[in-house]
Coordinates of C-alpha atoms in Angstrom, one line a residue:
Chain A
M1 CA 83.7 134.6 116.2
R2 CA 83.5 130.9 116.7
P3 CA 83.5 129.5 120.3
N4 CA 86.7 127.5 119.9
V5 CA 88.5 130.7 118.8
T6 CA 87.0 132.6 121.7
F7 CA 88.2 129.8 124.0
L8 CA 91.7 130.0 122.6
L9 CA 91.8 133.8 123.0
C10 CA 90.5 133.6 126.5
Q11 CA 93.3 131.1 127.4
I12 CA 96.0 133.3 125.9
A13 CA 94.5 136.2 127.9
G14 CA 94.6 134.1 131.0
F15 CA 98.3 133.1 130.4
S16 CA 99.2 136.7 129.7
L17 CA 97.6 137.9 133.0
L18 CA 99.4 135.1 134.9
F19 CA 102.7 136.2 133.3
A20 CA 101.9 139.8 134.4
F21 CA 101.2 138.5 138.0
W22 CA 104.5 136.6 137.9
M23 CA 106.5 139.6 136.8
G24 CA 105.3 141.4 139.9
S25 CA 106.6 138.7 142.2
E26 CA 109.5 137.0 140.4
E27 CA 108.7 133.7 142.2
L28 CA 110.1 130.9 140.1
A29 CA 107.4 128.5 141.1
G30 CA 105.0 130.9 139.3
F31 CA 106.9 130.8 136.1
F32 CA 107.1 127.0 136.1
L33 CA 103.4 126.8 136.9
L34 CA 102.7 129.1 133.9
L35 CA 105.0 127.0 131.6
S36 CA 103.4 123.8 132.8
L37 CA 99.9 125.2 132.2
V38 CA 100.9 126.2 128.7
I39 CA 102.4 122.8 127.9
M40 CA 99.3 121.0 129.2
A41 CA 97.1 123.3 127.1
L42 CA 99.2 122.6 124.0
L43 CA 99.0 118.9 124.8
R44 CA 95.2 119.0 125.0
W45 CA 95.1 121.0 121.8
R46 CA 97.3 118.3 120.2
I47 CA 95.5 115.3 121.6
P48 CA 91.8 116.2 122.4
K49 CA 91.3 112.9 124.1
L50 CA 93.5 114.1 127.0
N51 CA 91.0 116.8 128.0
V52 CA 90.6 115.1 131.4
T53 CA 94.2 116.1 132.2
V54 CA 92.8 119.5 133.1
A55 CA 92.5 118.0 136.5
L56 CA 96.3 117.8 136.8
D57 CA 96.4 121.6 136.1
I58 CA 94.0 122.2 138.9
I59 CA 96.1 120.1 141.3
A60 CA 99.2 121.9 140.2
C61 CA 97.6 125.3 140.8
L62 CA 96.4 124.2 144.3
A63 CA 99.9 122.9 145.1
V64 CA 101.8 126.0 143.9
S65 CA 99.3 128.3 145.7
A66 CA 101.1 127.3 148.9
L67 CA 104.3 128.8 147.5
W68 CA 103.0 131.6 145.4
G69 CA 99.7 133.3 146.3
P70 CA 98.5 134.3 142.8
A71 CA 98.5 130.6 141.8
A72 CA 95.0 130.5 143.4
Y73 CA 93.9 133.0 140.7
A74 CA 95.6 130.8 138.1
L75 CA 93.0 128.2 139.0
A76 CA 90.7 130.2 136.8
I77 CA 92.5 129.0 133.7
P78 CA 92.1 125.2 134.2
L79 CA 88.7 125.7 135.7
F80 CA 87.6 127.6 132.6
A81 CA 89.1 124.9 130.4
A82 CA 87.5 122.1 132.4
M83 CA 84.0 123.6 132.2
Y84 CA 84.5 124.2 128.4
F85 CA 85.5 120.6 127.9
G86 CA 82.6 119.4 130.0
V87 CA 84.9 117.8 132.7
Y88 CA 82.6 119.1 135.4
W89 CA 83.9 116.9 138.2
T90 CA 87.1 118.9 138.3
A91 CA 85.1 121.6 140.0
F92 CA 86.6 120.2 143.2
G93 CA 89.2 122.9 142.7
G94 CA 86.7 125.2 144.1
L95 CA 87.1 123.6 147.5
Y96 CA 90.1 125.8 147.9
L97 CA 87.6 128.6 148.6
F98 CA 86.3 126.8 151.7
F99 CA 89.7 127.0 153.3
N100 CA 90.9 130.4 151.9
F101 CA 87.8 132.4 151.2
D102 CA 88.3 135.5 149.2
P103 CA 85.4 137.4 147.6
L104 CA 87.5 138.6 144.7
L105 CA 88.9 135.1 144.0
T106 CA 85.4 133.6 144.3
A107 CA 84.1 136.1 141.8
V108 CA 87.0 135.4 139.4
L109 CA 86.6 131.6 139.6
A110 CA 82.8 131.8 139.2
L111 CA 83.2 134.0 136.2
A112 CA 85.7 131.7 134.6
A113 CA 83.6 128.6 135.3
L114 CA 80.4 130.2 134.0
S115 CA 82.2 131.5 130.9
G116 CA 83.6 128.0 130.3
I117 CA 80.2 126.3 130.6
F118 CA 78.7 128.8 128.2
L119 CA 81.4 128.5 125.6
G120 CA 81.4 124.7 126.0
F121 CA 77.7 124.5 125.3
W122 CA 78.0 126.8 122.4
E123 CA 80.9 124.8 120.9
R124 CA 79.0 121.5 121.4
E125 CA 75.9 122.9 119.8
R126 CA 78.0 124.2 116.8
R127 CA 79.6 120.7 116.4
D128 CA 76.2 119.0 116.6
S129 CA 74.8 121.4 113.9
L130 CA 77.9 120.7 111.8
K131 CA 77.4 117.0 112.2
T132 CA 73.7 117.3 111.2
R133 CA 74.7 119.4 108.2
D134 CA 77.4 116.9 107.1
A135 CA 74.9 114.0 107.5
S136 CA 72.3 115.8 105.4
A137 CA 74.9 116.6 102.8
G138 CA 76.0 113.0 102.8
R139 CA 72.5 111.8 102.3
Y140 CA 72.0 114.3 99.5
Y141 CA 75.1 113.1 97.6
E142 CA 74.1 109.5 98.2
L143 CA 70.7 110.1 96.7
E144 CA 72.2 111.9 93.8
S145 CA 74.5 109.1 93.2
L146 CA 71.6 106.6 93.5
Q147 CA 69.6 108.6 91.0
S148 CA 72.5 108.7 88.6
D149 CA 73.0 104.9 88.9
L150 CA 69.3 104.2 88.4
T151 CA 69.2 106.4 85.3
A152 CA 72.2 104.6 83.9
A153 CA 70.6 101.3 84.8
L154 CA 67.4 102.3 83.1
E155 CA 69.2 103.2 79.9
Q156 CA 71.1 99.9 80.0
V157 CA 67.8 98.0 80.5
E158 CA 66.3 99.8 77.5
R159 CA 69.3 99.1 75.3
M160 CA 69.4 95.4 76.4
T161 CA 65.7 95.0 75.8
A162 CA 66.1 96.3 72.3
V163 CA 69.0 94.0 71.7
A164 CA 67.1 91.0 73.1
E165 CA 64.1 91.8 70.9
R166 CA 66.2 91.9 67.8
T167 CA 67.9 88.7 68.8
R168 CA 64.5 87.0 69.3
I169 CA 63.2 88.3 65.9
A170 CA 66.4 87.1 64.1
R171 CA 66.1 83.7 65.8
D172 CA 62.4 83.4 64.8
I173 CA 63.1 84.3 61.2
H174 CA 66.1 81.9 61.1
D175 CA 64.3 79.0 62.9
N176 CA 60.9 79.3 61.2
A177 CA 60.6 81.3 58.0
G178 CA 64.1 80.7 56.9
H179 CA 64.0 77.0 57.2
E180 CA 60.6 76.9 55.4
I181 CA 61.8 78.9 52.5
V182 CA 64.9 76.8 52.1
A183 CA 62.8 73.6 52.2
A184 CA 60.5 75.1 49.6
Y185 CA 63.5 76.0 47.4
M186 CA 64.9 72.5 47.6
S187 CA 61.4 71.0 46.7
F188 CA 61.2 73.3 43.7
Q189 CA 64.7 72.2 42.6
T190 CA 63.5 68.5 42.8
V191 CA 60.4 69.3 40.8
R192 CA 62.6 71.0 38.1
S193 CA 64.4 67.7 37.4
M194 CA 61.0 66.1 36.9
L195 CA 59.8 68.6 34.3
G196 CA 60.2 67.5 30.6
P197 CA 61.6 69.7 27.7
E198 CA 58.1 69.9 26.0
S199 CA 57.5 73.5 27.0
P200 CA 60.7 75.7 27.0
E201 CA 58.7 78.9 28.0
T202 CA 57.5 77.1 31.1
L203 CA 61.0 76.0 32.0
E204 CA 62.3 79.5 31.5
L205 CA 59.7 81.0 33.8
Y206 CA 60.3 78.2 36.3
D207 CA 64.0 78.9 36.4
A208 CA 63.4 82.6 36.8
A209 CA 61.1 81.9 39.8
L210 CA 63.7 79.6 41.3
E211 CA 66.4 82.3 41.0
R212 CA 64.2 84.9 42.7
L213 CA 63.4 82.4 45.5
D214 CA 67.2 81.8 45.9
N215 CA 67.7 85.6 46.1
G216 CA 64.9 85.9 48.6
A217 CA 66.5 83.2 50.8
N218 CA 69.9 85.0 50.6
R219 CA 68.3 88.3 51.6
I220 CA 66.6 86.7 54.6
R221 CA 69.9 85.1 55.7
E222 CA 71.6 88.5 55.5
A223 CA 68.8 90.2 57.4
V224 CA 69.1 87.5 60.1
H225 CA 72.8 88.1 60.3
N226 CA 72.4 91.8 60.6
L227 CA 69.7 91.5 63.3
S228 CA 71.8 89.2 65.4
A229 CA 73.3 91.1 68.5
V230 CA 77.0 91.7 68.8
T231 CA 76.6 92.5 72.5
V232 CA 76.8 89.5 74.7
L233 CA 73.8 88.9 76.9
G234 CA 72.8 86.8 79.9
V235 CA 75.2 84.2 81.1
E236 CA 77.6 85.1 78.3
A237 CA 77.9 88.6 79.7
L238 CA 78.6 87.2 83.2
Q239 CA 81.2 84.9 81.7
E240 CA 82.8 87.8 79.9
L241 CA 83.0 89.8 83.1
C242 CA 84.6 86.9 84.9
R243 CA 87.1 86.3 82.1
R244 CA 88.2 89.9 82.0
F245 CA 88.8 90.1 85.7
P246 CA 92.5 90.9 86.3
G247 CA 92.8 89.3 89.7
P248 CA 92.7 85.6 90.6
Q249 CA 90.7 83.3 88.3
V250 CA 87.0 83.6 88.8
A251 CA 85.1 80.3 89.0
L252 CA 81.6 80.8 87.6
Q253 CA 79.0 78.1 88.2
V254 CA 75.5 78.3 86.7
Y255 CA 72.6 76.1 88.0
G256 CA 69.1 75.9 86.6
D257 CA 67.3 77.1 83.5
T258 CA 68.6 80.7 82.8
T259 CA 66.3 81.2 79.8
K260 CA 63.5 82.2 82.2
I261 CA 65.4 85.2 83.4
P262 CA 64.2 88.5 82.0
V263 CA 66.5 91.2 80.6
Y264 CA 66.2 93.7 83.4
V265 CA 67.2 91.0 85.9
W266 CA 70.3 90.2 83.8
T267 CA 71.2 93.9 83.8
M268 CA 70.9 93.9 87.6
L269 CA 73.0 90.7 87.9
E270 CA 75.6 92.1 85.6
S271 CA 75.9 95.3 87.7
C272 CA 76.1 93.3 90.9
L273 CA 78.9 91.0 89.6
N274 CA 80.7 94.0 88.2
E275 CA 80.6 95.9 91.5
S276 CA 81.6 92.8 93.5
L277 CA 84.6 92.1 91.3
T278 CA 85.6 95.7 91.4
N279 CA 85.5 95.5 95.2
V280 CA 87.6 92.4 95.2
A281 CA 90.2 94.2 93.0
R282 CA 90.2 97.2 95.3
H283 CA 89.9 95.8 98.8
A284 CA 90.8 92.2 98.6
R285 CA 94.2 92.1 96.8
R286 CA 95.2 89.1 98.9
A287 CA 92.3 87.0 97.6
S288 CA 93.4 83.6 96.3
R289 CA 90.0 82.5 95.0
V290 CA 86.8 84.2 93.8
S291 CA 83.7 82.1 93.1
V292 CA 80.5 83.2 91.4
D293 CA 77.4 81.0 91.7
L294 CA 74.2 81.7 89.8
D295 CA 71.1 79.7 90.8
A296 CA 68.1 80.1 88.6
T297 CA 64.8 78.6 89.7
P298 CA 61.4 79.2 88.2
H299 CA 60.5 81.9 90.8
L300 CA 63.8 83.6 91.7
V301 CA 67.4 84.0 90.7
R302 CA 70.3 84.1 93.2
L303 CA 73.8 85.4 92.5
C304 CA 76.5 84.8 95.1
V305 CA 80.0 86.3 94.7
E306 CA 82.5 85.1 97.3
N307 CA 86.2 85.8 98.0
D308 CA 88.7 85.0 100.7
G309 CA 90.8 88.2 100.5
V310 CA 88.9 90.5 103.0
A311 CA 89.7 89.6 106.6
G312 CA 88.0 91.4 109.4
A313 CA 85.7 93.4 107.1
T314 CA 82.7 92.7 109.3
K315 CA 82.6 96.2 110.9
R316 CA 83.1 98.2 107.8
P317 CA 80.1 100.1 106.5
L318 CA 78.9 99.3 103.0
G319 CA 80.3 101.4 100.2
S320 CA 78.2 103.6 98.1
G321 CA 78.3 101.2 95.2
L322 CA 76.8 98.3 97.1
R323 CA 74.3 100.6 98.8
N324 CA 73.1 101.8 95.5
L325 CA 72.8 98.2 94.2
R326 CA 70.8 97.3 97.3
H327 CA 68.4 100.2 96.4
R328 CA 68.2 99.0 92.8
A329 CA 67.5 95.4 93.9
A330 CA 64.8 96.6 96.3
A331 CA 63.2 98.6 93.5
I332 CA 62.6 95.4 91.5
G333 CA 61.5 93.4 94.6
G334 CA 64.8 91.8 95.3
N335 CA 67.4 92.0 98.0
L336 CA 71.2 92.4 98.2
S337 CA 73.0 91.3 101.3
V338 CA 76.6 91.1 102.5
D339 CA 77.9 88.3 104.6
A340 CA 81.3 89.2 106.0
R341 CA 83.1 86.6 108.1
E342 CA 86.6 86.2 109.4
T343 CA 87.9 84.5 106.2
T344 CA 85.4 85.1 103.5
F345 CA 83.3 87.9 102.1
R346 CA 80.1 87.3 100.2
V347 CA 77.7 89.5 98.2
I348 CA 74.4 87.8 97.7
C349 CA 71.8 89.1 95.3
V350 CA 68.3 87.5 95.2
I351 CA 65.7 88.7 92.7
P352 CA 62.2 87.2 92.2
I353 CA 61.0 86.4 88.7
R354 CA 57.3 87.3 88.1
E355 CA 55.1 84.8 86.3
E356 CA 53.9 87.2 83.6
E357 CA 57.4 88.2 82.5
V358 CA 58.5 86.8 79.1
P359 CA 62.0 85.4 79.2
H360 CA 64.3 87.1 76.7
G361 CA 67.9 87.6 77.5
N362 CA 69.7 84.3 77.0
Chain B
M1 CA 116.9 106.1 109.4
T2 CA 116.9 107.0 105.7
I3 CA 115.4 110.4 106.3
F4 CA 117.9 111.1 109.1
R5 CA 120.8 110.2 106.9
F6 CA 119.5 112.2 104.0
A7 CA 118.8 115.3 106.1
L8 CA 122.2 115.1 107.7
L9 CA 123.9 114.9 104.2
R10 CA 121.7 117.8 103.0
G11 CA 122.9 119.9 105.9
I12 CA 126.6 119.2 105.1
R13 CA 126.1 120.0 101.5
S14 CA 124.8 123.5 102.3
P15 CA 127.8 125.9 102.7
L16 CA 126.0 128.2 105.2
T17 CA 124.9 125.3 107.4
L18 CA 128.4 123.8 107.2
L19 CA 129.9 127.1 108.3
F20 CA 127.5 127.7 111.2
T21 CA 127.2 124.1 112.5
Y22 CA 130.5 122.5 111.8
I23 CA 133.1 125.2 111.6
L24 CA 132.1 128.3 113.7
P25 CA 131.7 126.5 117.1
I26 CA 135.2 125.2 116.8
V27 CA 136.5 128.5 115.6
I28 CA 134.9 130.4 118.5
I29 CA 136.4 128.1 121.1
L30 CA 139.8 128.5 119.6
I31 CA 139.7 132.4 119.8
R32 CA 141.4 132.8 123.1
P33 CA 140.4 136.4 123.9
M34 CA 136.8 135.4 124.0
W35 CA 137.2 133.1 126.9
I36 CA 139.5 134.8 129.3
G37 CA 139.1 137.8 131.6
E38 CA 136.2 139.3 133.4
G39 CA 132.9 137.4 132.9
L40 CA 134.6 134.3 131.4
G41 CA 132.8 134.2 128.1
L42 CA 129.7 136.1 128.9
G43 CA 129.0 139.6 127.7
A44 CA 130.7 139.9 124.3
G45 CA 132.5 136.6 125.0
G46 CA 132.4 133.1 123.6
F47 CA 129.3 131.9 125.4
T48 CA 127.2 134.6 123.8
F49 CA 128.5 133.9 120.3
L50 CA 128.0 130.2 120.9
F51 CA 124.4 130.9 121.8
M52 CA 123.9 132.9 118.6
V53 CA 125.6 130.2 116.5
T54 CA 123.4 127.5 118.1
M55 CA 120.2 129.5 117.4
L56 CA 121.2 130.3 113.9
S57 CA 122.4 126.7 113.2
A58 CA 119.2 125.2 114.6
Y59 CA 117.3 127.6 112.4
L60 CA 119.3 126.8 109.2
M61 CA 119.3 123.0 109.8
S62 CA 115.5 122.9 110.4
L63 CA 114.9 125.1 107.4
S64 CA 114.8 121.9 105.4
I65 CA 111.4 121.2 106.8
L66 CA 110.1 124.4 105.5
T67 CA 111.8 123.8 102.1
D68 CA 110.2 120.4 101.9
K69 CA 106.8 122.0 102.6
I70 CA 107.2 124.7 100.0
D71 CA 108.5 122.6 97.1
G72 CA 106.1 119.7 97.8
T73 CA 108.8 117.2 98.8
V74 CA 107.0 116.3 102.0
L75 CA 103.9 115.3 100.0
R76 CA 106.0 112.9 98.0
I77 CA 107.7 111.5 101.1
L78 CA 104.4 111.0 102.9
A79 CA 103.1 109.2 99.8
A80 CA 105.5 106.4 100.9
P81 CA 104.5 104.4 104.0
I82 CA 106.3 106.8 106.3
P83 CA 104.2 108.3 109.2
M84 CA 104.4 112.0 109.8
W85 CA 105.9 111.7 113.3
R86 CA 108.8 109.7 111.9
Y87 CA 109.5 112.2 109.2
L88 CA 109.6 115.0 111.8
A89 CA 111.5 113.1 114.4
E90 CA 114.3 112.0 112.0
N91 CA 114.5 115.6 110.6
L92 CA 114.7 117.2 114.0
L93 CA 117.3 114.6 115.2
S94 CA 119.4 115.4 112.2
C95 CA 119.4 119.0 113.2
A96 CA 120.3 118.3 116.8
V97 CA 122.9 115.6 116.5
P98 CA 125.6 117.6 114.8
L99 CA 125.2 120.5 117.2
V100 CA 125.4 118.2 120.2
V101 CA 128.6 116.7 118.9
Q102 CA 130.0 120.2 118.3
M103 CA 129.1 121.2 121.9
A104 CA 130.9 118.1 123.2
I105 CA 134.0 119.1 121.2
V106 CA 133.7 122.7 122.5
S107 CA 133.5 121.5 126.1
V108 CA 136.5 119.2 125.7
L109 CA 138.5 122.0 124.0
G110 CA 137.5 124.4 126.8
H111 CA 138.7 122.0 129.4
V112 CA 142.0 121.5 127.6
L113 CA 142.7 125.0 126.4
Y114 CA 141.3 127.2 129.2
D115 CA 141.6 124.9 132.2
W116 CA 137.8 124.7 132.7
S117 CA 137.0 122.5 135.6
L118 CA 135.3 119.2 134.9
T119 CA 132.1 120.5 136.5
L120 CA 132.2 123.6 134.2
S121 CA 132.8 121.5 131.1
I122 CA 130.0 119.1 131.9
A123 CA 127.7 122.1 132.8
V124 CA 128.5 123.8 129.5
F125 CA 128.0 120.7 127.5
L126 CA 124.7 119.9 129.2
C127 CA 123.4 123.5 129.1
Y128 CA 124.2 123.9 125.4
T129 CA 122.9 120.4 124.5
V130 CA 119.5 121.3 126.1
L131 CA 119.7 124.7 124.6
T132 CA 120.2 123.1 121.2
L133 CA 117.2 120.9 121.7
A134 CA 115.1 123.9 122.7
S135 CA 116.4 125.9 119.8
V136 CA 115.7 123.2 117.3
A137 CA 112.2 122.8 118.7
M138 CA 111.7 126.6 118.6
A139 CA 112.9 126.8 115.0
F140 CA 110.6 124.0 114.1
A141 CA 107.6 125.7 115.7
W142 CA 108.7 128.9 114.0
H143 CA 108.8 127.3 110.5
C144 CA 105.4 125.9 111.1
L145 CA 104.0 129.4 111.3
F146 CA 105.1 130.3 107.8
K147 CA 104.3 129.3 104.2
G148 CA 107.3 131.2 102.6
K149 CA 110.9 131.8 103.4
E150 CA 111.0 135.6 103.2
G151 CA 108.8 136.5 106.2
N152 CA 110.2 133.5 108.1
A153 CA 113.8 134.7 107.8
T154 CA 113.0 138.3 108.6
G155 CA 111.0 137.4 111.7
F156 CA 113.5 135.0 113.0
S157 CA 116.3 137.6 112.7
L158 CA 114.2 139.8 114.9
V159 CA 113.6 137.0 117.4
L160 CA 117.3 136.2 117.4
F161 CA 118.2 139.8 118.0
L162 CA 115.7 140.2 120.8
G163 CA 116.6 136.8 122.3
T164 CA 120.2 137.7 122.4
F165 CA 119.8 141.0 124.1
L166 CA 116.8 140.4 126.4
S167 CA 117.9 137.0 127.6
G168 CA 120.8 138.5 129.6
L169 CA 123.7 137.0 127.6
V170 CA 125.1 140.3 126.5
F171 CA 124.0 142.5 129.4
P172 CA 122.5 141.4 132.7
T173 CA 118.7 141.7 132.5
E174 CA 118.8 144.1 135.5
V175 CA 120.0 146.9 133.3
F176 CA 116.8 146.9 131.3
P177 CA 113.9 149.0 132.4
G178 CA 110.7 147.5 134.0
L179 CA 108.9 145.1 131.7
L180 CA 111.9 144.3 129.5
Q181 CA 113.6 142.6 132.4
Y182 CA 111.0 139.9 132.2
V183 CA 110.4 139.6 128.4
G184 CA 113.6 137.6 128.1
T185 CA 112.2 134.8 130.2
I186 CA 110.1 133.6 127.2
F187 CA 113.3 132.7 125.4
P188 CA 115.2 129.5 126.3
A189 CA 118.4 131.5 126.1
Y190 CA 117.5 133.4 129.2
W191 CA 117.5 130.2 131.2
A192 CA 120.7 129.0 129.6
S193 CA 122.4 132.3 130.5
R194 CA 120.9 132.1 134.1
G195 CA 122.2 128.6 134.5
L196 CA 125.7 129.4 133.1
R197 CA 126.0 132.5 135.3
D198 CA 125.2 130.4 138.3
V199 CA 127.8 127.8 137.4
L200 CA 130.4 130.5 136.7
A201 CA 129.6 132.2 140.0
T202 CA 129.5 129.2 142.3
G203 CA 131.6 126.7 140.4
A204 CA 128.9 124.0 141.0
M205 CA 125.8 122.9 139.3
S206 CA 123.4 124.1 141.9
G207 CA 119.6 124.8 142.0
D208 CA 119.4 127.7 139.6
Y209 CA 121.4 125.8 137.0
W210 CA 119.0 122.8 137.2
L211 CA 116.0 125.1 137.1
G212 CA 117.4 126.6 133.9
I213 CA 117.8 123.1 132.4
A214 CA 114.3 122.2 133.4
A215 CA 112.9 125.4 131.9
M216 CA 114.6 124.8 128.6
L217 CA 113.4 121.3 128.5
L218 CA 109.8 122.5 129.1
F219 CA 110.2 125.1 126.4
A220 CA 111.4 122.3 124.0
V221 CA 108.3 120.2 124.9
A222 CA 106.0 123.2 124.4
F223 CA 107.5 124.1 121.0
L224 CA 107.4 120.5 119.8
L225 CA 103.8 120.2 120.8
Y226 CA 102.9 123.4 119.0
G227 CA 104.9 122.5 115.9
G228 CA 103.6 119.0 115.9
K229 CA 100.0 120.2 115.8
R230 CA 100.4 122.6 112.9
R231 CA 99.9 121.2 109.4
I232 CA 103.2 120.9 107.5
V233 CA 101.6 119.6 104.3

């Protein structure tokens, strides 16, 4: 049986005994004392912060004991509750014994107080263990959520890396090989007009070669087209997120050379912006402006998302989304911080760019 | 006061509630043999029947809280920006107000029809008003104990039966053996009957009467505290 249930049963037993005492005497003061004690017990049950009111019960018992003797025994009920709640200073009720010493009463009060102390410690220990268990469970679920986020992020980075590589190959073919072949084809066409009609076989072979070269150029063009990514990357991805945001218009400002930013950083920035805008939609419905600043320098990139719709959010703990992003940022050597003021709320993500990384995304 | 108004209308629409709350109290006060002779309305007289009607009416009116809990209405109401205490307060008020008005009418009619003194009329009105509050609070606490209507109604019938007999309205509590003389004290009706007997005997609102009123108020507070703590969702 749990200690709080034991406490409740002990209190009910106490009230029943007091009722039995009252039936023997029929003193109305006794009945009203009993009713008051029940009401105060219900009040403390309803509002646990009022536990200290147990002192009033003790005073009531002491006062009524002048009219009705058994009220001194009723002291056991509030004394028991006071010890259970840890309101030890209310033990002043025991002073009654100095003026009206009674061995039986002393034994009853001592037993009630000791039982209350024992049950109180038991209950507090149980609550502490519950809190510890809840905290452990909370940490477990948070880690699970972080693991799930990291797995999803890893998959996204892999996908984006493949897309970025295909884009790079398509661009290389288009900018280098493609242009060279087209230039060669045009040169051959010019040479064709300079050739005379003396050797028809030569001309026929020349035209066939030109046609094959034209076909080759078309094939290359198609391959480049097929290799080009449909998914938007880099700054375009951030612009797309801002454009699709259903709340107030999002002002995106980009500073610096973003071509130096690697794909995995873009993925992180995209997740950060997405989470920040989701938070604005959920918690800052009164926001009139949302601004997004992206600063790219040769050594680091900084994303700042600011809104004016969250007032007084300074004391709120971070949600699991931002906490997971903070872990992800830390995993790649960066940092995510939150700057909550009276009128604005900022999420700032700073990620370093290592020298050896080859820029891809944009 | 939307919930109050709606609960009041819902009470009027129910034929049983309409009968017990709005019709029977007036009918009882109009039946002359119940109010004359020895005991003046106690025993098998009008005061006893009024008590039963009050208890039953409080039960029936506050049954809407249980109905709301069972059919999920309370969930939908609380989805709106309405705090729980307001929902409960307006519902309980809608149970008490019609009964209090009825008791005022009964007191005035008693004064006019049976020559009740002004003191007796005021004492009856005050006593039944406080009894109504305690009964509504008791019925509310009772509803909070149950999740279905069947056990609830059966249990309350038993409580009503015991309350009527043990509280000294029908027979004086002295006629019961030993322990049963005191069991009635846990019902608010015992204190109502005690107060009324005192007023009828002395013709004035003296100490015992006010003690009865105080006890009933304390019972109302206790029941409200208990019912308020229990989950109604």
